[in-house]
Coordinates of C-alpha atoms and ligand atoms in Angstrom, one line a residue:
Chain A
M12 CA 0.0 0.0 0.0
K13 CA 2.9 2.4 0.7
D14 CA 3.1 3.4 -2.9
H15 CA 4.1 7.0 -2.6
P16 CA 7.6 8.3 -2.4
A17 CA 7.1 11.4 -0.2
Q18 CA 6.9 9.5 3.0
D19 CA 7.6 12.5 5.2
F20 CA 4.3 14.0 4.3
A21 CA 1.5 12.7 6.6
I22 CA -1.1 14.3 4.3
E23 CA -0.6 15.5 0.8
L24 CA -3.3 17.0 -1.5
V25 CA -2.3 17.7 -5.1
D26 CA -4.5 19.7 -7.4
V27 CA -7.7 18.5 -5.7
N28 CA -11.0 19.6 -7.3
K29 CA -14.5 18.9 -6.1
W30 CA -18.0 19.8 -7.3
F31 CA -21.3 19.6 -5.5
G32 CA -23.4 19.2 -8.6
D33 CA -22.6 22.3 -10.7
F34 CA -21.1 24.1 -7.8
H35 CA -17.2 24.1 -7.9
V36 CA -16.6 23.8 -4.1
L37 CA -12.8 23.1 -4.2
R38 CA -10.5 24.6 -6.7
N39 CA -7.0 23.2 -7.2
I40 CA -6.2 22.6 -3.6
N41 CA -2.6 21.9 -2.9
L42 CA -1.7 21.2 0.7
S43 CA 0.9 19.1 2.4
V44 CA 1.2 18.3 6.1
R45 CA 4.5 16.8 7.4
T46 CA 4.4 14.3 10.2
G47 CA 4.1 16.1 13.5
E48 CA 3.1 19.4 11.8
K49 CA 0.2 21.5 12.9
V50 CA -1.8 23.2 10.2
V51 CA -4.6 25.7 11.0
I52 CA -7.2 26.5 8.3
C53 CA -9.3 29.7 8.5
G54 CA -11.4 31.6 6.1
P55 CA -15.0 32.9 5.7
S56 CA -18.0 30.7 6.1
G57 CA -18.8 28.6 3.1
S58 CA -15.2 28.9 1.7
G59 CA -14.8 25.1 1.7
K60 CA -12.8 24.5 4.9
S61 CA -15.0 21.6 6.1
T62 CA -15.0 20.1 2.7
V63 CA -11.2 19.9 2.5
V64 CA -11.0 18.3 5.9
R65 CA -13.8 15.9 5.1
C66 CA -12.1 14.9 1.8
I67 CA -9.1 13.8 3.8
N68 CA -11.0 10.9 5.4
R69 CA -13.4 10.4 2.6
L70 CA -16.5 11.7 4.2
E71 CA -16.6 13.6 0.9
V72 CA -15.4 12.3 -2.4
H73 CA -13.0 14.5 -4.5
Q74 CA -13.3 14.2 -8.3
Q75 CA -9.9 15.4 -9.5
G76 CA -6.4 15.4 -8.1
T77 CA -4.8 13.1 -5.5
I78 CA -4.9 12.7 -1.8
H79 CA -2.3 10.7 0.1
V80 CA -2.5 10.0 3.8
D81 CA 0.6 8.4 5.3
G82 CA 1.7 7.2 1.9
I83 CA -1.7 5.6 1.0
E84 CA -3.5 7.0 -1.9
L85 CA -7.2 7.7 -1.2
T86 CA -9.3 6.0 -3.9
A87 CA -12.8 4.5 -4.2
D88 CA -11.2 1.2 -3.2
P89 CA -12.8 0.3 0.1
K90 CA -9.5 -1.0 1.4
S91 CA -7.8 2.3 0.9
I92 CA -10.7 4.1 2.6
H93 CA -10.6 1.6 5.5
D94 CA -6.8 1.9 5.9
I95 CA -6.9 5.7 5.8
R96 CA -9.7 6.0 8.3
A97 CA -7.8 3.8 10.6
E98 CA -5.0 6.4 10.7
V99 CA -7.1 9.6 10.8
G100 CA -9.2 10.8 13.8
M101 CA -11.8 13.4 13.3
V102 CA -13.5 15.8 15.7
F103 CA -16.7 17.5 14.6
Q104 CA -18.2 20.9 15.4
Q105 CA -21.3 19.2 16.8
F106 CA -19.4 16.5 18.7
N107 CA -21.5 13.7 17.2
L108 CA -21.2 11.5 20.3
F109 CA -23.5 8.4 20.3
P110 CA -26.2 9.7 22.7
H111 CA -27.6 6.2 23.5
L112 CA -24.3 4.9 24.8
T113 CA -22.3 5.9 27.9
V114 CA -19.1 7.8 27.6
L115 CA -17.1 4.7 28.1
K116 CA -19.1 2.8 25.5
N117 CA -18.7 5.7 23.1
L118 CA -14.9 5.2 23.5
I119 CA -14.7 1.4 23.2
L120 CA -17.1 0.9 20.3
G121 CA -14.6 1.6 17.5
P122 CA -11.6 -0.2 19.1
M123 CA -13.7 -3.3 19.9
K124 CA -15.7 -3.6 16.6
A125 CA -13.3 -2.1 14.1
R126 CA -9.9 -3.1 15.6
G127 CA -11.0 -6.3 17.4
L128 CA -9.7 -5.3 20.8
S129 CA -11.0 -7.2 23.8
R130 CA -13.4 -5.3 26.1
Q131 CA -10.7 -5.2 28.8
Q132 CA -8.0 -3.8 26.5
A133 CA -10.4 -1.3 25.0
E134 CA -11.6 -0.1 28.4
K135 CA -8.0 0.3 29.6
T136 CA -7.2 2.5 26.6
A137 CA -10.5 4.4 27.0
R138 CA -9.8 5.2 30.7
H139 CA -6.3 6.3 29.8
Y140 CA -7.6 8.8 27.3
L141 CA -10.4 10.0 29.5
E142 CA -7.7 10.8 32.0
R143 CA -5.8 12.7 29.4
V144 CA -8.8 14.9 28.5
K145 CA -9.4 15.3 32.3
I146 CA -12.8 13.7 32.8
P147 CA -12.1 10.2 34.1
E148 CA -15.1 10.5 36.5
Q149 CA -17.7 10.9 33.7
A150 CA -17.1 7.4 32.2
D151 CA -20.5 6.0 33.1
K152 CA -22.7 9.0 32.1
K153 CA -24.6 9.5 28.9
P154 CA -23.3 12.3 26.7
G155 CA -26.6 14.3 27.2
Q156 CA -25.6 14.7 30.9
L157 CA -22.4 16.4 30.1
S158 CA -21.7 20.1 29.3
G159 CA -20.6 21.0 25.8
G160 CA -17.0 21.3 26.7
Q161 CA -17.0 17.9 28.3
Q162 CA -18.8 16.4 25.3
Q163 CA -16.2 17.7 23.0
R164 CA -13.3 16.4 25.2
V165 CA -15.1 13.0 25.1
A166 CA -15.2 13.3 21.3
I167 CA -11.5 14.0 21.3
A168 CA -10.8 11.0 23.5
R169 CA -13.0 8.8 21.3
S170 CA -10.8 9.6 18.3
L171 CA -7.6 9.1 20.3
C172 CA -8.8 5.7 21.4
M173 CA -8.3 4.6 17.7
E174 CA -4.7 5.7 18.1
P175 CA -4.6 7.7 14.9
K176 CA -1.5 9.2 13.3
V177 CA -3.4 12.3 12.2
M178 CA -6.2 14.3 13.9
L179 CA -8.6 16.5 12.0
F180 CA -10.6 19.1 13.8
D181 CA -13.5 20.9 12.1
E182 CA -14.3 24.0 14.2
P183 CA -14.2 22.1 17.4
T184 CA -15.1 25.1 19.6
S185 CA -17.6 26.9 17.4
A186 CA -20.6 25.2 19.1
L187 CA -19.4 25.9 22.6
D188 CA -20.4 28.5 25.1
P189 CA -17.5 30.9 25.5
E190 CA -16.5 29.8 29.0
M191 CA -16.0 26.2 27.7
I192 CA -13.8 27.0 24.8
S193 CA -10.5 27.1 26.7
E194 CA -10.9 23.7 28.4
V195 CA -11.1 22.2 24.9
L196 CA -8.3 24.3 23.4
D197 CA -6.1 23.3 26.4
V198 CA -6.5 19.6 25.6
M199 CA -5.7 20.4 21.9
V200 CA -2.6 22.3 22.9
E201 CA -1.4 19.4 25.0
L202 CA -2.0 17.0 22.1
A203 CA 0.0 19.3 19.8
N204 CA 2.9 19.5 22.3
E205 CA 3.0 15.7 22.4
G206 CA 3.7 15.7 18.6
M207 CA 0.4 14.8 17.1
T208 CA 0.0 15.7 13.5
M209 CA -3.0 18.0 13.4
V210 CA -5.2 19.8 10.8
V211 CA -7.5 22.3 12.6
V212 CA -10.2 24.4 11.1
T213 CA -10.8 27.2 13.6
H214 CA -11.1 30.9 14.1
E215 CA -9.4 30.8 17.5
M216 CA -6.4 32.9 16.5
G217 CA -4.9 32.7 19.9
F218 CA -4.7 29.0 19.7
A219 CA -3.4 29.3 16.1
R220 CA -0.5 31.6 17.2
K221 CA 0.4 29.2 20.0
V222 CA 0.5 25.9 18.1
A223 CA 0.4 26.4 14.3
D224 CA 3.4 25.5 12.2
K225 CA 1.5 26.6 9.1
M226 CA -1.5 28.9 8.5
V227 CA -3.9 28.4 5.6
F228 CA -6.4 30.9 4.4
M229 CA -9.2 29.8 2.2
D230 CA -11.8 31.8 0.3
A231 CA -14.4 30.7 -2.3
G232 CA -13.0 27.2 -2.6
E233 CA -9.4 28.2 -3.1
I234 CA -6.3 28.3 -0.9
V235 CA -5.6 32.0 -1.2
E236 CA -2.6 32.0 1.1
Q237 CA -0.5 29.7 3.2
G238 CA 2.6 30.3 5.3
K239 CA 4.4 30.5 8.6
P240 CA 2.2 32.1 11.3
D241 CA 4.5 35.0 11.9
Q242 CA 4.4 36.2 8.4
F243 CA 0.7 35.2 8.0
F244 CA -0.5 37.3 10.9
N245 CA 1.9 40.3 10.6
N246 CA 2.2 40.6 6.9
P247 CA -0.4 38.8 4.9
K248 CA 0.2 39.0 1.1
S249 CA -3.3 39.1 -0.2
E250 CA -5.9 41.8 0.4
R251 CA -8.6 39.2 1.1
C252 CA -6.6 37.6 3.8
R253 CA -5.8 40.9 5.5
K254 CA -9.4 41.9 5.4
F255 CA -10.5 38.6 6.9
L256 CA -7.9 38.8 9.7
S257 CA -8.8 42.3 10.6
Q258 CA -12.5 41.3 10.9
I259 CA -11.9 38.3 13.1
L260 CA -9.3 39.8 15.3
Q261 CA -11.6 42.8 16.0
H262 CA -13.8 40.8 18.4
Chain B
M116 CA -79.5 12.8 26.2
K117 CA -77.9 13.2 22.8
K118 CA -76.3 9.8 23.3
A119 CA -79.6 8.2 24.0
A120 CA -81.1 9.7 21.0
L121 CA -78.2 8.5 18.8
L122 CA -78.4 5.1 20.3
S123 CA -82.1 4.7 19.6
L124 CA -81.6 5.9 16.1
L125 CA -78.9 3.3 15.6
F126 CA -81.2 0.7 17.1
L127 CA -84.0 1.7 14.6
V128 CA -81.6 1.5 11.6
L129 CA -80.2 -1.8 12.8
S130 CA -83.5 -3.4 13.4
G131 CA -84.7 -2.2 10.0
C132 CA -81.8 -4.1 8.3
A133 CA -82.4 -7.3 10.2
S134 CA -83.9 -9.9 8.0
S135 CA -86.8 -10.7 10.3
S136 CA -88.1 -7.5 11.8
S137 CA -87.0 -8.4 15.3
W138 CA -83.8 -9.0 17.2
G139 CA -82.6 -12.5 17.7
W140 CA -79.9 -12.2 20.4
Y141 CA -80.8 -15.7 21.6
V142 CA -78.2 -17.0 19.1
I143 CA -75.4 -15.7 21.3
D144 CA -77.2 -15.7 24.7
P145 CA -74.8 -17.4 27.1
R146 CA -77.7 -18.3 29.4
T147 CA -79.1 -20.8 26.9
K148 CA -77.3 -24.0 26.1
S149 CA -77.2 -23.4 22.3
G150 CA -76.3 -19.8 22.7
W151 CA -73.3 -20.8 24.9
I152 CA -72.2 -23.4 22.3
N153 CA -72.4 -20.8 19.6
I154 CA -70.3 -18.3 21.6
K155 CA -67.7 -21.0 22.3
F156 CA -67.6 -21.8 18.6
L157 CA -67.1 -18.2 17.6
V158 CA -64.4 -17.4 20.2
S159 CA -62.5 -20.6 19.3
G160 CA -61.3 -18.8 16.2
M161 CA -59.3 -16.4 18.3
G162 CA -56.2 -18.6 18.5
S163 CA -55.8 -18.8 14.8
T164 CA -56.3 -15.0 14.3
I165 CA -53.7 -14.3 17.0
Q166 CA -51.3 -16.9 15.5
I167 CA -51.6 -15.6 12.0
S168 CA -51.2 -12.0 13.0
L169 CA -48.2 -12.6 15.3
I170 CA -46.2 -14.7 12.7
A171 CA -47.1 -12.3 9.9
A172 CA -46.0 -9.3 12.0
F173 CA -42.8 -11.0 12.9
I174 CA -42.0 -11.7 9.2
S175 CA -43.0 -8.3 8.2
I176 CA -40.6 -6.7 10.7
I177 CA -37.7 -8.6 9.3
L178 CA -38.8 -8.2 5.6
G179 CA -39.3 -4.5 6.1
L180 CA -35.7 -4.1 7.2
I181 CA -34.5 -6.1 4.2
I182 CA -36.4 -3.9 1.9
V183 CA -35.4 -0.6 3.5
L184 CA -31.7 -1.0 3.6
P185 CA -31.2 -0.9 -0.2
G186 CA -33.6 2.1 -0.2
L187 CA -31.0 4.0 1.9
S188 CA -28.1 3.1 -0.3
S189 CA -26.1 5.7 -2.2
R190 CA -26.5 3.5 -5.3
R191 CA -29.4 4.7 -7.4
W192 CA -30.5 1.3 -8.8
L193 CA -30.7 -0.2 -5.3
R194 CA -32.9 2.7 -4.2
V195 CA -35.1 2.2 -7.2
I196 CA -35.7 -1.5 -6.5
S197 CA -36.7 -0.7 -2.9
R198 CA -39.0 2.1 -4.1
I199 CA -40.7 -0.1 -6.7
Y200 CA -41.3 -2.8 -4.1
V201 CA -42.9 -0.4 -1.7
E202 CA -45.1 1.4 -4.2
F203 CA -46.2 -1.8 -5.9
V204 CA -47.0 -3.8 -2.8
R205 CA -48.7 -0.8 -1.1
A206 CA -51.0 -0.5 -4.1
I207 CA -52.2 -4.1 -4.3
P208 CA -55.5 -4.7 -2.4
L209 CA -55.3 -7.5 0.1
L210 CA -58.0 -9.7 -1.3
P211 CA -56.5 -10.2 -4.8
M212 CA -53.1 -10.6 -3.3
L213 CA -54.4 -13.3 -1.1
F214 CA -55.9 -15.2 -4.1
W215 CA -52.6 -14.8 -5.9
V216 CA -50.6 -16.2 -3.1
F217 CA -53.0 -19.0 -2.3
Y218 CA -53.9 -20.1 -5.9
G219 CA -51.3 -18.5 -8.0
L220 CA -48.0 -19.3 -6.2
P221 CA -48.5 -23.1 -6.2
L222 CA -49.0 -22.8 -10.0
I223 CA -45.9 -20.8 -10.4
F224 CA -44.0 -23.3 -8.3
K225 CA -45.4 -26.2 -10.3
S226 CA -44.2 -24.6 -13.6
M227 CA -40.8 -24.4 -12.1
G228 CA -41.1 -28.1 -11.3
L229 CA -41.5 -27.7 -7.6
N230 CA -44.3 -29.1 -5.6
I231 CA -44.9 -26.7 -2.8
P232 CA -48.5 -26.7 -1.6
I233 CA -49.7 -23.6 0.3
D234 CA -52.3 -24.2 3.0
P235 CA -54.7 -21.4 4.2
F236 CA -52.6 -20.8 7.3
W237 CA -49.4 -20.0 5.5
G238 CA -51.2 -18.4 2.6
A239 CA -52.7 -15.9 5.0
I240 CA -49.4 -15.3 6.7
I241 CA -47.4 -14.8 3.5
T242 CA -50.0 -12.3 2.2
L243 CA -50.3 -10.3 5.3
A244 CA -46.5 -10.2 5.8
I245 CA -45.8 -9.0 2.3
S246 CA -48.6 -6.5 2.3
D247 CA -47.6 -5.1 5.7
S248 CA -43.8 -5.1 4.9
A249 CA -44.2 -2.1 2.5
F250 CA -45.6 -0.1 5.4
T251 CA -43.0 -1.4 7.8
A252 CA -40.2 -0.5 5.4
E253 CA -41.6 3.1 5.2
I254 CA -41.7 3.3 9.0
Y255 CA -38.1 2.1 9.2
R256 CA -37.0 4.6 6.6
A257 CA -38.6 7.5 8.4
G258 CA -37.0 6.4 11.7
I259 CA -33.5 5.8 10.2
Q260 CA -33.5 9.1 8.3
S261 CA -34.4 11.0 11.4
I262 CA -31.1 10.1 12.9
P263 CA -28.6 13.0 12.1
K264 CA -26.1 12.3 9.4
G265 CA -23.3 13.2 11.9
Q266 CA -24.0 9.9 13.7
T267 CA -23.1 7.8 10.6
E268 CA -20.1 10.0 10.0
A269 CA -18.8 9.6 13.5
A270 CA -19.3 5.9 13.3
Q271 CA -17.3 5.9 10.0
T272 CA -14.5 7.9 11.5
V273 CA -14.1 5.3 14.4
G274 CA -13.7 2.7 11.7
L275 CA -17.1 1.0 11.8
S276 CA -18.4 -0.7 8.6
Y277 CA -21.9 0.2 7.2
A278 CA -23.4 -2.9 8.9
Q279 CA -21.7 -2.1 12.2
S280 CA -22.8 1.5 12.3
M281 CA -26.4 0.4 11.5
R282 CA -26.2 -2.3 14.2
Y283 CA -24.5 -0.3 17.0
V284 CA -25.2 3.3 16.3
I285 CA -28.3 4.0 14.0
L286 CA -30.8 1.3 14.7
P287 CA -30.6 1.5 18.5
Q288 CA -31.4 5.2 18.3
A289 CA -34.0 4.8 15.6
V290 CA -35.8 2.0 17.4
R291 CA -37.5 4.4 19.8
L292 CA -39.1 6.1 16.8
I293 CA -39.8 2.9 15.0
L294 CA -41.4 0.7 17.6
P295 CA -44.6 2.5 18.4
P296 CA -45.8 2.8 14.7
I297 CA -44.7 -0.7 14.0
A298 CA -46.8 -1.9 17.0
N299 CA -49.7 0.2 15.5
Q300 CA -49.3 -1.7 12.2
F301 CA -49.9 -4.8 14.2
I302 CA -53.5 -3.6 14.7
Y303 CA -53.8 -3.3 10.9
I304 CA -52.6 -6.9 10.6
V305 CA -55.1 -8.3 13.1
K306 CA -58.0 -6.7 11.3
M307 CA -56.8 -7.6 7.8
S308 CA -56.4 -11.2 8.9
A309 CA -60.2 -11.4 8.6
F310 CA -59.5 -11.9 4.8
A311 CA -58.0 -15.3 5.6
S312 CA -61.6 -16.5 6.0
V313 CA -62.1 -16.5 2.2
I314 CA -59.4 -19.1 1.6
G315 CA -60.9 -21.3 4.3
M316 CA -58.8 -20.4 7.3
Q317 CA -60.7 -21.2 10.5
E318 CA -60.2 -17.9 12.3
L319 CA -62.6 -15.4 13.9
T320 CA -64.4 -14.2 10.8
R321 CA -64.6 -17.6 9.2
R322 CA -66.3 -19.0 12.3
A323 CA -68.8 -16.1 12.3
N324 CA -69.5 -16.7 8.6
E325 CA -70.1 -20.4 9.2
L326 CA -72.5 -19.7 12.1
V327 CA -74.4 -17.2 10.1
V328 CA -75.0 -19.8 7.4
S329 CA -76.6 -22.2 9.9
E330 CA -78.3 -19.8 12.2
Y331 CA -79.2 -17.0 9.8
R332 CA -78.6 -14.2 12.4
P333 CA -75.9 -12.1 10.7
L334 CA -76.4 -9.0 12.7
E335 CA -76.1 -10.5 16.1
I336 CA -73.3 -12.8 15.2
Y337 CA -71.3 -10.1 13.5
S338 CA -71.9 -7.8 16.5
L339 CA -70.1 -10.4 18.6
L340 CA -67.4 -10.5 15.9
I341 CA -66.9 -6.8 16.2
V342 CA -66.5 -7.1 20.0
E343 CA -64.0 -9.9 19.6
Y344 CA -61.7 -7.7 17.3
L345 CA -62.4 -4.8 19.7
V346 CA -61.0 -6.7 22.6
L347 CA -57.9 -7.8 20.6
V348 CA -57.2 -4.3 19.4
L349 CA -57.7 -2.8 22.9
V350 CA -55.2 -5.2 24.3
I351 CA -52.7 -4.3 21.6
S352 CA -53.3 -0.6 22.1
A353 CA -52.6 -0.9 25.8
G354 CA -49.4 -2.7 24.9
V355 CA -48.4 0.0 22.4
R356 CA -49.0 2.7 25.0
W357 CA -46.9 0.8 27.6
L358 CA -44.2 0.5 25.0
E359 CA -44.3 4.2 24.2
R360 CA -44.0 5.2 27.8
R361 CA -41.0 2.9 28.3
M362 CA -39.4 4.2 25.1
G363 CA -40.0 7.8 26.1
T364 CA -38.1 7.4 29.3
G365 CA -35.5 5.0 28.1
D366 CA -33.0 7.7 27.3
H367 CA -31.2 8.2 30.5
R368 CA -31.2 4.7 31.9
Ligands
ADP481 N1 -23.4 18.2 0.8 C1 -23.4 19.4 0.1 N2 -24.1 19.6 -1.0 C2 -24.1 20.8 -1.6 N3 -23.4 21.8 -1.3 C3 -22.6 21.7 -0.2 C4 -22.6 20.5 0.6 N4 -21.8 20.7 1.7 C5 -21.3 21.9 1.6 N5 -21.8 22.6 0.5 C6 -21.5 23.9 0.0 O1 -20.1 24.0 -0.2 C7 -19.6 25.2 0.2 C8 -18.4 25.0 1.2 O2 -19.0 24.4 2.4 P1 -18.0 24.1 3.6 O3 -16.9 23.3 3.2 O4 -18.9 23.5 4.7 O5 -17.6 25.5 4.0 P2 -16.9 26.0 5.4 O6 -16.6 24.9 6.2 O7 -15.7 26.8 5.0 O8 -17.9 26.9 6.0 C9 -20.8 26.0 0.9 O9 -21.2 26.9 -0.1 C10 -21.8 25.0 1.1 O10 -23.1 25.5 1.0
MG482 MG1 -17.4 24.3 8.1

């Protein structure tokens, strides 16, 4: 399966194009993420940020260009989809926890059913990651009984239980009340410091300055600008990016 | 007062239709020996009606699931097949379908060189199950589609296959929406099982028909028949409400 030479790229998108019907949602997307690198994607609503991230684990299908994850090319082949999903964790804006299962069962479902771990092993891993997101005491509650911030941390732990090489975050704090944002960002900063490869769609520019190795600005389905955070924030090249940054940094 | 007026009106209409111009409740009077024998004869069809309905409902519940899954597929031709089945089966009236199953299927089997006789019992069950399965499938579809797309996506991102995400994530959540209407469908099956009488199945309606032929008191005998179905349906209704209450509170167990 490791059919791609550029092994140092955890994720590589080359000339990716995608349409929803007639609507050209992604235009010539080129993006590479090195192992251990943290990439933050920002841009106005509707610019295609979610779609890029969702293409990386095949929740959306791209029509042109190539996507490689850990050297595996993402194709319609179920095996390639399965192999890539095994390496990619995903955290959604709306958490998407399984509301009928307890926190612990949310965490062990994937490891047991998809990876064939025993319940004992899966629970051990699950409790370890619950500890890491700082809510070990909530294991037996249903998601509906937790606050938004706690639910999102459970969602992060659920992804980590699959021991992915790459973590994707799609606006993980946008659905949260302001006072809960930092508890989720703190967990993500820790994860970043431990060396996880991360692609994060967010408008939390404080977080971006702290962890990002690379900033990406998207508008109207295109990557308008990408670069090092210093240069990106202090001296953006394009007018569109400058305008966007001044808007979101105002409040 | 209004009720009494209505009742006496009903009474007048009913007695007008009666063949002889007076009531003949003696046919089902439990105080007389013949009346008691008649009642026992009528009620003895209850077992078959319940059996047919239960087995048909069970098959329909499984069949409905088999039909709905291709209907939710991303492949167009699979969705079309499921759609055609539902529209087609829903449109066929029960009586002609019953004849088709009972008289037609054995002929088709024979032309394929198979000798599979279909007795009234299974003929009725197969017909009811097929006819009901179209409705069951629609109920499943509504229930499954009401679960947010994010649930399937989350299941995929933790590596579950399509079947696994159905089994562990979608269906357990949809079942609370699916069960009450499915249980309601059961009432439909119980009433429609009356058609089994025309292919000779000895159930409630058949018993009533046979007694009418010998006693010639259709109004009184069919009145008891109505009461018999009423009792069955009320029992099921009570069960459905119990189920709904349990499902409603089942969230935070
Ligand atoms: N499943 C879909 N079908 C049709 N259009 C879609 C679909 N998903 C997203 N879009 C459209 O694609 C564009 C980009 O969406 P998205 O990637 O969600 O943007 P962002 O995450 O940057 O807000 C939007 O205009 C949106 O309306
Ligand atoms: Mg988005």
